[in-house]
Coordinates of C-alpha atoms in Angstrom, one line a residue:
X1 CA 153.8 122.6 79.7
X2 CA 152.8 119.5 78.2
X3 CA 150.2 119.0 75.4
X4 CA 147.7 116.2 75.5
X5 CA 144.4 115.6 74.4
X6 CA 141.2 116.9 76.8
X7 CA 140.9 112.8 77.6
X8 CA 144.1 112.5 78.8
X9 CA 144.1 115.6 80.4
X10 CA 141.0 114.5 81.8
X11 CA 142.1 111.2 83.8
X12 CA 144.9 112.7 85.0
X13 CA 142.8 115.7 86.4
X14 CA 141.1 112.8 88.1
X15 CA 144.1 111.1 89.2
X16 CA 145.1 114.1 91.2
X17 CA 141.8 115.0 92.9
X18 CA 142.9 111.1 94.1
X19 CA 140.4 109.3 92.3
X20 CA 141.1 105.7 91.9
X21 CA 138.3 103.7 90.4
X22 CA 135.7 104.8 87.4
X23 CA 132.6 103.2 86.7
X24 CA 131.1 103.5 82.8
X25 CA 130.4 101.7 79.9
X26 CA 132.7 103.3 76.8
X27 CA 131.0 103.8 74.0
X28 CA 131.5 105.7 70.2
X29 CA 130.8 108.8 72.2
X30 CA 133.3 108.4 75.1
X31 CA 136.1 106.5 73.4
X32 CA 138.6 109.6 73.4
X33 CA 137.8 109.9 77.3
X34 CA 139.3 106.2 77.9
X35 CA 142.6 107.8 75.7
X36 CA 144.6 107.7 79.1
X37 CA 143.0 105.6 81.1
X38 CA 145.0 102.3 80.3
X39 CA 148.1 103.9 81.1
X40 CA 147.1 105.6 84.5
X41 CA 146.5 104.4 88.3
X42 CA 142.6 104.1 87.6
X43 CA 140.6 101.0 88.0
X44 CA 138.3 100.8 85.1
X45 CA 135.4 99.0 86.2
X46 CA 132.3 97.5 83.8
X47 CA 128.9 97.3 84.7
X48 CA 126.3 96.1 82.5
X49 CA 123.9 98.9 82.7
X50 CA 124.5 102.7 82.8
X51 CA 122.6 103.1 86.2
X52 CA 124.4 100.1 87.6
X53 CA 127.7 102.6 86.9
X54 CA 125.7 104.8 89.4
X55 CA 125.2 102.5 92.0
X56 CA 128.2 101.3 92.1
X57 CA 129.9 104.5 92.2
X58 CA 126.8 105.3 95.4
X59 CA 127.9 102.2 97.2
X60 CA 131.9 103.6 96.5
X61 CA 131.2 107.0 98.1
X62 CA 129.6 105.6 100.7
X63 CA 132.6 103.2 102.5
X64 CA 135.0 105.5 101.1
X65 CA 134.2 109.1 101.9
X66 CA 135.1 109.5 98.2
X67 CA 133.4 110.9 95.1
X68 CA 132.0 108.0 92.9
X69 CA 132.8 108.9 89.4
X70 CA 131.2 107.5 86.4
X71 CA 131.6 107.6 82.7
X72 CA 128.4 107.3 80.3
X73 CA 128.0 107.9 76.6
X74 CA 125.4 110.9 75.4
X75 CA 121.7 110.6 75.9
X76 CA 120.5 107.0 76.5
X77 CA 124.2 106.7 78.4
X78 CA 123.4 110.0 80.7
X79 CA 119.3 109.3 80.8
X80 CA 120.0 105.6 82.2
X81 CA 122.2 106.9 85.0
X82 CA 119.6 109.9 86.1
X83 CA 117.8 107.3 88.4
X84 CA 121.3 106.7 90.5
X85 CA 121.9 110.5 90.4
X86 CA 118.6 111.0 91.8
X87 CA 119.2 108.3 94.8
X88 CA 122.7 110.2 95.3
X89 CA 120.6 113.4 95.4
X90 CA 118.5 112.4 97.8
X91 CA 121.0 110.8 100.1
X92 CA 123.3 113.7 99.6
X93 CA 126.3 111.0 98.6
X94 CA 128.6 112.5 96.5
X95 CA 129.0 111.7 92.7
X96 CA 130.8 112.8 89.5
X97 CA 129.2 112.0 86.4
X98 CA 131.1 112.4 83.3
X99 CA 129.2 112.2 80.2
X100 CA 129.6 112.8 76.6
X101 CA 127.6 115.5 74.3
X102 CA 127.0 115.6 70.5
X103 CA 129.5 117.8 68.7
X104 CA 129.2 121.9 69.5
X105 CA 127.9 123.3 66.2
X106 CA 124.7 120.9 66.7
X107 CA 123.7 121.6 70.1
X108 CA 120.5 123.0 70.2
X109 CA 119.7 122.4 66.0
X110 CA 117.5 119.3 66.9
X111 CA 119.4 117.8 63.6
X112 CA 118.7 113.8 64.8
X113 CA 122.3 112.9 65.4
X114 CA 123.0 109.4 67.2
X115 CA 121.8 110.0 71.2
X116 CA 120.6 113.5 70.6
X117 CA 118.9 115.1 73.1
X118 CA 116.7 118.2 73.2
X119 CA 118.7 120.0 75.9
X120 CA 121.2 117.8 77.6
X121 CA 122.3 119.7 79.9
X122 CA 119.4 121.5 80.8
X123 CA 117.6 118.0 81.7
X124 CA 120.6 117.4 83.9
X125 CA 120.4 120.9 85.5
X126 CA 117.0 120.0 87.4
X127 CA 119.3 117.1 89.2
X128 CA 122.9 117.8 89.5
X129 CA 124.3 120.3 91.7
X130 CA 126.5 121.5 89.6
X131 CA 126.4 120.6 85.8
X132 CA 128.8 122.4 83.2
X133 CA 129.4 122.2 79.2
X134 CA 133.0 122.3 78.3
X135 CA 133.0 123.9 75.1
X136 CA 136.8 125.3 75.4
X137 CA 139.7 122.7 75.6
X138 CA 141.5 125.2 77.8
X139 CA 138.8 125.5 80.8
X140 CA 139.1 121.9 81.5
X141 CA 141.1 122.4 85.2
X142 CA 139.0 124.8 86.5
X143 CA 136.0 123.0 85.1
X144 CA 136.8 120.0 87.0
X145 CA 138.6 122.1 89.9
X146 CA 134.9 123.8 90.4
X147 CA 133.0 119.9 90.1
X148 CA 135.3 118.7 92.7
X149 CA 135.0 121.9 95.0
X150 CA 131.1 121.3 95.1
X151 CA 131.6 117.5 96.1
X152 CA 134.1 118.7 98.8
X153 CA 132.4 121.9 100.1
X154 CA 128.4 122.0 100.4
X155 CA 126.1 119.2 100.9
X156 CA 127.3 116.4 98.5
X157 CA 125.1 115.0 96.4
X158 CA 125.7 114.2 91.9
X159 CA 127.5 116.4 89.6
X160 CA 127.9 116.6 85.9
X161 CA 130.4 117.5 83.4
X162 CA 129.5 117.2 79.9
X163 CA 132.5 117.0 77.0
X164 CA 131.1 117.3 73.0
X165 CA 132.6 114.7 70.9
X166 CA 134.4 117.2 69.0
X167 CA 136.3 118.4 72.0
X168 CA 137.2 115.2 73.4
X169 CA 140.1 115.1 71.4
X170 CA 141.5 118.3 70.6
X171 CA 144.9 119.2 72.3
X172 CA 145.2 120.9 75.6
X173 CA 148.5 122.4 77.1
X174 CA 148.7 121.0 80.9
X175 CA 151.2 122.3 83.3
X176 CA 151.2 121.3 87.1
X177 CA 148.0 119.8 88.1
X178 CA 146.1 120.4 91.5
X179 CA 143.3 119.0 93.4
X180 CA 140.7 121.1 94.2
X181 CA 140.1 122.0 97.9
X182 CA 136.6 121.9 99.5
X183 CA 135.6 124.7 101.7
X184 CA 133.3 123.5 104.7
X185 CA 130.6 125.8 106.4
X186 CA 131.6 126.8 110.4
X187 CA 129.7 128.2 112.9
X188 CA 131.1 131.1 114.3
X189 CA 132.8 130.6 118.1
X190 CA 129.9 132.6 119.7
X191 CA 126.9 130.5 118.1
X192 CA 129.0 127.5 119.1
X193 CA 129.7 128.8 122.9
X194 CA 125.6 129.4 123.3
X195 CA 125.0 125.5 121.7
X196 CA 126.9 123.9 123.8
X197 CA 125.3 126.2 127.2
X198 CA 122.0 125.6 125.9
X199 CA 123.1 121.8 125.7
X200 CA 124.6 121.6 129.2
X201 CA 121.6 123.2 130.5
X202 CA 119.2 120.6 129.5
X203 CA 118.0 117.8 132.3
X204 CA 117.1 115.2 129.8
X205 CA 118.7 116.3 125.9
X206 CA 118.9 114.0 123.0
X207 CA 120.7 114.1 120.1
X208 CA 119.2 113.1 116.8
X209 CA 121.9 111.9 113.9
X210 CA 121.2 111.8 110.1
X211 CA 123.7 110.4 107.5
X212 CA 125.5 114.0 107.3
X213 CA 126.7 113.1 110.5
X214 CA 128.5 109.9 109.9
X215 CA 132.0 111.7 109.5
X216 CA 131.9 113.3 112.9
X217 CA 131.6 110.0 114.5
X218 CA 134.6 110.8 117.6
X219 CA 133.1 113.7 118.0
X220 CA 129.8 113.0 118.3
X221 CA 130.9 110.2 121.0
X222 CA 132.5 113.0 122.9
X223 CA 129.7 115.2 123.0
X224 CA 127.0 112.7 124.0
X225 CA 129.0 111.5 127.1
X226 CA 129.5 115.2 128.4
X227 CA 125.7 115.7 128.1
X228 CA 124.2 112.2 129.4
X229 CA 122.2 112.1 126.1
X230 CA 120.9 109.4 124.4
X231 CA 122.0 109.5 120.4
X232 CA 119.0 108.2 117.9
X233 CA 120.3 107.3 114.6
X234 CA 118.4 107.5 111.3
X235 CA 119.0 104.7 108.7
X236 CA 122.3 106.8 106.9
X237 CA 124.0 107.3 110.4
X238 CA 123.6 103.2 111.8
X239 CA 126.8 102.0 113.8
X240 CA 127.5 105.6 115.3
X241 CA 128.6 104.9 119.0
X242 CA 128.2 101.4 118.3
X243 CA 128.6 99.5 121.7
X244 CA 127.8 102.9 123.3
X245 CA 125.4 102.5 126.1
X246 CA 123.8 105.8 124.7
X247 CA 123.1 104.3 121.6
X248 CA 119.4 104.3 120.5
X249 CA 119.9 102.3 116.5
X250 CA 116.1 102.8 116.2
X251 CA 113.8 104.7 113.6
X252 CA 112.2 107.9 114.5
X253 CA 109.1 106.8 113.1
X254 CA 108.6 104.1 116.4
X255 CA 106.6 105.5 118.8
X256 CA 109.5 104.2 121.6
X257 CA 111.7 106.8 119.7
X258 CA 109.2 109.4 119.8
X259 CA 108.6 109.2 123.3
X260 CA 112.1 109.7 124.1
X261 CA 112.3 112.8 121.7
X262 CA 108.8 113.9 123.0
X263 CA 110.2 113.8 126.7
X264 CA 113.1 115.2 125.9
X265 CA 113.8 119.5 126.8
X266 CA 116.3 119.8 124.4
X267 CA 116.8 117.7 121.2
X268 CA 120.2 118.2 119.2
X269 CA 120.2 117.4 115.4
X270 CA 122.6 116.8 113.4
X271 CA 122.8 116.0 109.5
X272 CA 119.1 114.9 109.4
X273 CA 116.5 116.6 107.2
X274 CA 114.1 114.9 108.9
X275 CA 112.2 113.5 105.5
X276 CA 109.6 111.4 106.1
X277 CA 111.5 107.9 104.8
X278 CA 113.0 108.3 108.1
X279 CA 110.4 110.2 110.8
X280 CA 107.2 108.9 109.2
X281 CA 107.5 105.4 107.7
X282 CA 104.1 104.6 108.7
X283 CA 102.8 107.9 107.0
X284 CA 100.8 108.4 110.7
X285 CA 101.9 111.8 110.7
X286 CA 102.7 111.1 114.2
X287 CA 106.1 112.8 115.3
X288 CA 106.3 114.9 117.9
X289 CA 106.9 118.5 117.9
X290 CA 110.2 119.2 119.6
X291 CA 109.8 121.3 122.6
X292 CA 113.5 122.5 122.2
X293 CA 115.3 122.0 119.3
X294 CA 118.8 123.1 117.7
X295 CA 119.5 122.0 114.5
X296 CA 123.4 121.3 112.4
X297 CA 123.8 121.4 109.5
X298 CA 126.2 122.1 106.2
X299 CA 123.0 123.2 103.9
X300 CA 121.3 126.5 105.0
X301 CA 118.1 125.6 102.6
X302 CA 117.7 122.6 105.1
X303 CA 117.8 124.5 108.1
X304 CA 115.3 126.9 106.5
X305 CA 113.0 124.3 106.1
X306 CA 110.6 122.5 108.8
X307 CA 111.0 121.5 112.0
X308 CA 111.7 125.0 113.2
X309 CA 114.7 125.5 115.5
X310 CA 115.3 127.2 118.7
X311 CA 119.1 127.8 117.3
X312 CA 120.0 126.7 113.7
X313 CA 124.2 126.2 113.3
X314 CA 125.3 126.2 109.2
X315 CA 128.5 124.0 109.8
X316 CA 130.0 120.8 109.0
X317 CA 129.1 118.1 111.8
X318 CA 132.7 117.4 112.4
X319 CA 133.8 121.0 113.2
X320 CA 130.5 122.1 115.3
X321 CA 131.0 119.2 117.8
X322 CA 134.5 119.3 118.0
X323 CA 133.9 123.2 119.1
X324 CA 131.2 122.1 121.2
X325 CA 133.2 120.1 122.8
X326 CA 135.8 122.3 123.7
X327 CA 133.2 124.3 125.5
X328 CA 132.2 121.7 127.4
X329 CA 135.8 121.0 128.9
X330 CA 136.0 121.4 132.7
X331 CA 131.9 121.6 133.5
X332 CA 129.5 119.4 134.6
X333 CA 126.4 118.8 132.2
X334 CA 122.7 119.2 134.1
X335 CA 121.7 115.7 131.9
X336 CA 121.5 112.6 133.9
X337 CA 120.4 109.2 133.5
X338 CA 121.3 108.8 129.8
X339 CA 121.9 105.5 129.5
X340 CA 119.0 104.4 131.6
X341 CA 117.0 106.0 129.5
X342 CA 118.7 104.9 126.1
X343 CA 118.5 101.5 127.3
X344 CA 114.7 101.9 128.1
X345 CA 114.1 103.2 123.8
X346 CA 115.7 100.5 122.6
X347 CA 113.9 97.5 124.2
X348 CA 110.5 99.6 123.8
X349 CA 111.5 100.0 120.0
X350 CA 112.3 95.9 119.8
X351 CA 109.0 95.7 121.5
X352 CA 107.2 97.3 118.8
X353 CA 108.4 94.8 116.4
X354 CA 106.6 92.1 114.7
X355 CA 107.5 88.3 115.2
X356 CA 108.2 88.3 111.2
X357 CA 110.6 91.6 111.7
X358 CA 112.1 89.9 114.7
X359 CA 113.4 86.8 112.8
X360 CA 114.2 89.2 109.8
X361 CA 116.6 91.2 112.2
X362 CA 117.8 87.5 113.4
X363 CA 119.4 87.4 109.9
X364 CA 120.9 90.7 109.7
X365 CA 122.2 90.4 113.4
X366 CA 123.5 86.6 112.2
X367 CA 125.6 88.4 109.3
X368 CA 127.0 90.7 111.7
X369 CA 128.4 88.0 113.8
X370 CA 129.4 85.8 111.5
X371 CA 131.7 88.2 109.7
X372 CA 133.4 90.7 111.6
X373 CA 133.6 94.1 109.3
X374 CA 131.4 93.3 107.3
X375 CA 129.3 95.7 105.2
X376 CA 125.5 94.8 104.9
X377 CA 124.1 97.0 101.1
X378 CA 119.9 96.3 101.2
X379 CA 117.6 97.1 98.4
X380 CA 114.0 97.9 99.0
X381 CA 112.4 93.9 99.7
X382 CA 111.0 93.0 103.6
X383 CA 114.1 92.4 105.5
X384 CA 116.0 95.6 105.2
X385 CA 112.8 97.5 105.7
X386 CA 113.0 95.8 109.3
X387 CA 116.4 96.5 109.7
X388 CA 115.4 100.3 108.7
X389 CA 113.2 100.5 111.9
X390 CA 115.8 98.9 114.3
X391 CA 119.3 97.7 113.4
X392 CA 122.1 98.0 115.7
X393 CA 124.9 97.8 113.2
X394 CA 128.7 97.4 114.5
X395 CA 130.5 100.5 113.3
X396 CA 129.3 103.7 110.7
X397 CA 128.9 102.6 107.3
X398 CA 128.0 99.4 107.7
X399 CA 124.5 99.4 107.0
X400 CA 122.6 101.8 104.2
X401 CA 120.3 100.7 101.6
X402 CA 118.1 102.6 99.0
X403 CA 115.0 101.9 101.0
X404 CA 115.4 105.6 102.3
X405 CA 115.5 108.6 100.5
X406 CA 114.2 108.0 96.7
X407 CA 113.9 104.7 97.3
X408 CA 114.8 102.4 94.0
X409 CA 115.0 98.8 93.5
X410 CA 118.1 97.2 92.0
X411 CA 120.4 99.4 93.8
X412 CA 122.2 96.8 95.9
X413 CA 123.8 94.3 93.7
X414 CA 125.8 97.1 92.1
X415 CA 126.1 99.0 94.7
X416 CA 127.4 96.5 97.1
X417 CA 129.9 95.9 94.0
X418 CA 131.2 99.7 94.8
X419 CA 131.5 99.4 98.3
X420 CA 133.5 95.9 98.0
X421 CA 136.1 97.7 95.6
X422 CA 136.3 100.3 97.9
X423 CA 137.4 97.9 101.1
X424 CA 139.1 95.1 98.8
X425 CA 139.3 91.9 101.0
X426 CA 136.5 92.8 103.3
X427 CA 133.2 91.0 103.0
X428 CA 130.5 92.8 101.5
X429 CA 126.5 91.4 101.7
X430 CA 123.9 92.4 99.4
X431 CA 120.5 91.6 100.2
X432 CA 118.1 92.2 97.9
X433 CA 115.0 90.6 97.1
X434 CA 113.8 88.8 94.4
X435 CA 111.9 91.5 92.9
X436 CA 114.3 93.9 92.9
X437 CA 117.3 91.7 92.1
X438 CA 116.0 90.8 89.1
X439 CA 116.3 95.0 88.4
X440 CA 119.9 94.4 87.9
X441 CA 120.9 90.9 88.1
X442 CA 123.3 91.4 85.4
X443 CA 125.4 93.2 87.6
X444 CA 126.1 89.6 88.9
X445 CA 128.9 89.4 86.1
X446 CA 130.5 93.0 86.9
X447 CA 131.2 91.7 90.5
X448 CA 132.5 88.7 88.9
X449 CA 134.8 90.6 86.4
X450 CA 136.1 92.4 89.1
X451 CA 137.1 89.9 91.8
X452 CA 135.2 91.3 94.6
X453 CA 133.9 89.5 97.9
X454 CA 130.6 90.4 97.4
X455 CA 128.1 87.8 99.0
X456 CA 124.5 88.0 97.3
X457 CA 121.6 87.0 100.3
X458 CA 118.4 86.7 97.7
X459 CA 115.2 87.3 99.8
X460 CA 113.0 85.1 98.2
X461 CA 109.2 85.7 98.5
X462 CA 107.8 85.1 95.4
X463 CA 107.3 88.8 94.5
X464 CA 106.7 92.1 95.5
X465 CA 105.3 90.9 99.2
X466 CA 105.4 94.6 100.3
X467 CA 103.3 96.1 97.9
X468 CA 100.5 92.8 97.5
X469 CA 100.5 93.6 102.0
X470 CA 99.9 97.1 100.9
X471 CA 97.3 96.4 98.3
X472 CA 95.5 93.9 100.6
X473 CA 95.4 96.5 103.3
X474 CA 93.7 99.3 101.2
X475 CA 91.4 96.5 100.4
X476 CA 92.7 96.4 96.3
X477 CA 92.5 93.0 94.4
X478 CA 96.5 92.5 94.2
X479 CA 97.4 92.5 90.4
X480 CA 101.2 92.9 88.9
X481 CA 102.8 91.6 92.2
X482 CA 103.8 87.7 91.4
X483 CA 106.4 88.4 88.6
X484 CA 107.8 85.2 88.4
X485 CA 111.5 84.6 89.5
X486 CA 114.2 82.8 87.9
X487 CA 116.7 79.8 89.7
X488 CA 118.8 82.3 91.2
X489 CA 121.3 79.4 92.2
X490 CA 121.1 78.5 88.6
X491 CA 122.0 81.5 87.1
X492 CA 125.2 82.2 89.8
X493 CA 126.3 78.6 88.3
X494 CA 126.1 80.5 84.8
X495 CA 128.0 83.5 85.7
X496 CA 130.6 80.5 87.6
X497 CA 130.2 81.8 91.0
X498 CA 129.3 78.9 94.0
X499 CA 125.5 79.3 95.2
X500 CA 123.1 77.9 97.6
X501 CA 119.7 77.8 98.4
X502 CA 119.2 77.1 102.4
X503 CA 116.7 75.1 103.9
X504 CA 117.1 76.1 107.7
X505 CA 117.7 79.5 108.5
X506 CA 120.6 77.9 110.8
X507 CA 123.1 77.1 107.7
X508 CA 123.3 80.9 107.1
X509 CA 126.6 80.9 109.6
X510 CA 128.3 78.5 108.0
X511 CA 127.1 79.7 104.1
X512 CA 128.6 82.5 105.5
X513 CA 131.8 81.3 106.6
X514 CA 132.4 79.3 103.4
X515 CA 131.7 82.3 101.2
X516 CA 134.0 84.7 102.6
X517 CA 136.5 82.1 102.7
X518 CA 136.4 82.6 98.6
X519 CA 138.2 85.2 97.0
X520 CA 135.4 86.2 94.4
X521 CA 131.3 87.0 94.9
X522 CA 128.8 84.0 96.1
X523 CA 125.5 83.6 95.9
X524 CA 122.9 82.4 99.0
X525 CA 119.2 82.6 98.6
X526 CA 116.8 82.1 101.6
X527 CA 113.1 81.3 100.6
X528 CA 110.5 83.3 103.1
X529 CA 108.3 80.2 103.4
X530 CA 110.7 77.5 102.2
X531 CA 113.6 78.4 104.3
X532 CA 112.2 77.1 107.8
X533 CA 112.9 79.8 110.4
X534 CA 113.1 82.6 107.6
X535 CA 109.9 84.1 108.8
X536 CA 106.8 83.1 111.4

């Protein structure tokens, strides 16, 4: 047994669950945490704002398949980060969140200590999945065994683990750490066996993916070429089966999509929880009801919910397909012509888009090619919004944005900061708008301090375009939509990083090229209007 303080004890807890980089901000109320840190394996990386800690530790999880962790300070610390934990929540990406808490005798006296809250924890109980006071030095392992078990077990999403200042640095005995081990949901061999006969029984099935998919990705392959089907991806499971002729990268809320799903006798979803940021972007209220549908998925509070389900599976993706699959082995599937009919979604689906969406996906697609394994992070702005309804990205993780789920603004320039330290050498684009950059254009200097090859594509448009088209449509007066916008290659000269504003739509190749030719972050903006061939 060794004795340490509950911060050291803490990082290396968090060494051996095999974390590797933290996100925070240290402050008076977290400087006993940070006791260890400069001695262990973990990165230490800065932000400038509390919830750009959580949206760099979102775009981590995301490209790593890892928990994001974070360090904040009490109150204004833990309250700053709630709007990250809320994206993670709703994308189900998983997150540790460490924060401080006043000292133990004052909880709950109201006594207006420095970052008080009312209830701390209780605010943070309406979010996390899992959030826990440790008022005893000694529960600390199975405090943070129990945190990680969550993230590795259910359906991921934030977690919290609260430390009063007062027990930060009392002494702890540690003996031989372990990492916690996650426990995934299966479906038993019977339920399995009648999927998979259902499945092979269907003329024309589809399958349906949602970002709690993305880790069966083989699998998934595997399945979809025994049945014939066509596989439609939501925004959180783009570049599944890339190349795949069975490959439909197109939103459910397109009517081409619908069709297919409308058409189809048996419809096979997996991970999706069929939210209305992916089924009904429109808000048309249009999407089928599925004549035949059987549903996967690792939350059995989702399968309760809407659409109903012919046959509902509680598993991981991973482990239903694979069983599936084995099924499957040595007999022919009744579905036919699933290419044919994949093929015929996706040029509907581009058919459905406008001219302006067309030569926004023109950019995205130019990215793509430009710079092989690349990773694309969008904010809400015009441009990923098209790429939301129909972007055919090159492998899984490759393309996610906050425009889905609880949709905030400033999420990519951190978070495409977390997804670059988690893939170091590999480029990283951000594209963001000029509305929501400005949410977190500090976060500029993080990616600097940390050396990552982060490329930062400013949409320029003069303002929230998306919501003056939506006023202008309801027939409202825009007002509050033209903040102004600062000289975004300007400000990238102040933070030292090389910048560029185009003027044809054609330098973006070799922008491109020169950028990931650096070995820190660079800056490109393209101008809607300005940049001839940004837009029609």
């Amino acid at each position: 047994m060794t004795t340490k303080t509950v911060g050291e004890a803490l990082v290396d807890l968090l060494e051996a669950n095999g974390v590797d980089v933290v996100f925070g901000i240290p402050g008076v109320h977290t400087v006993e945490l940070y006791r260890g840190l400069a001695a262990s394996k973990i990165r230490h990386i800065t932000p400038r704002h509390e919830q750009g800690a959580g949206f760099m530790a979102d775009g981590y999880a995301r490209v790593s398949g890892k928990p994001g962790v974070a360090l904040v300070i009490t109150g204004p610390g833990l309250t700053n980060i709630i709007t990250a934990m809320a994206q993670a929540r709703q994308d189900s990406i998983p997150m540790l969140v460490i924060s401080g808490v006043n000292r133990r005798d004052s909880l709950g006296h109201g006594r207006g200590l420095l970052h008080e809250l009312p209830d701390q924890q209780g605010m943070m109980k309406t979010l996390a999945l899992y959030s826990q006071t440790l008022l005893n030095p000694a529960d600390l392992p199975s405090v943070m065994e129990r945190a990680f078990a969550v993230l590795l077990s259910g359906r991921p999403g934030p977690v919290h683990i609260e430390i009063p200042t007062d027990v930060m640095a009392l002494p702890i005995d540690v003996g031989q750490l372990r990492a916690a081990v996650g426990t995934r949901p299966r479906a038993d061999s019977e339920t399995l066996q009648k999927a998979a006969i259902l499945c092979a029984n269907a003329v024309s099935p589809v399958i349906l993916l949602g970002g709690g998919a993305i880790t069966a990705e083989e699998e998934i392959r595997a399945l979809a070429e025994a049945l014939g089907a066509p596989v439609v991806m939501t925004t959180n499971a783009r570049g599944m089966l890339a190349g795949s002729p069975l490959r439909v990268p197109a939103s459910p809320s397109l009517k081409a999509v619908r069709k297919l799903l409308a058409s189809a006798d048996l419809v096979l979803a997996i991970g999706t929880e069929f939210g209305p940021t992916d089924y009904d972007m429109n808000v048309d209220n249009g999407f089928p009801n599925l004549k035949n549908l059987i549903r996967i998925d690792i939350d059995a509070a989702q399968l309760a919910r809407g659409p109903h389900a012919s046959l509902a599976l509680l598993s991981s993706a991973k482990t239903a397909t694979a069983g599936m699959v084995s099924f499957l082995q040595g007999q022919k599937a009744n579905g036919s012509g699933g290419p044919d009919r994949a093929a015929a979604a996706r040029r509907a689906a581009q058919h459905e888009l406008s001219p302006k969406m067309l030569a926004e996906l023109a950019v995205i697609d130019t990215i793509y090619r430009t710079l092989p394994g690349v990773t694309i992070v969008g904010d809400s702005t015009q441009a990923v919004y098209a790429g939301n309804l129909y972007c055919d990205a090159p492998r899984p993780r490759s393309w996610f944005n906050s425009a889905t789920g609880y949709g905030t603004l400033g999420y990519a320039p951190p978070a495409a900061t977390g997804a670059a330290l988690a893939q170091p050498g590999a480029p990283v684009v951000c594209l963001a708008g000029d509305g929501g950059f400005q949410f977190s254009l500090s976060e500029i200097g993080a990616a600097v301090d940390s050396g990552v090859k982060v490329i930062f594509l400013v949409w320029n448009n003069d303002g929230y375009q998306e919501i003056e088209n939506f006023m202008l449509d309801a027939s409202i007066v825009p007002e509050g939509v033209k903040p102004s916008a600062p000289d975004f290659v300007a400000i990238a000269g102040a933070y030292g990083i090389p910048a560029s504003r185009l003027a044809n739509v054609y330098e973006l190749p070799g922008a491109l090229a020169e950028a990931n030719d650096r070995t820190g972050p660079s800056l490109i903006e393209i101008h809607q209007t300005r940049t001839k061939g940004a837009t029609v």
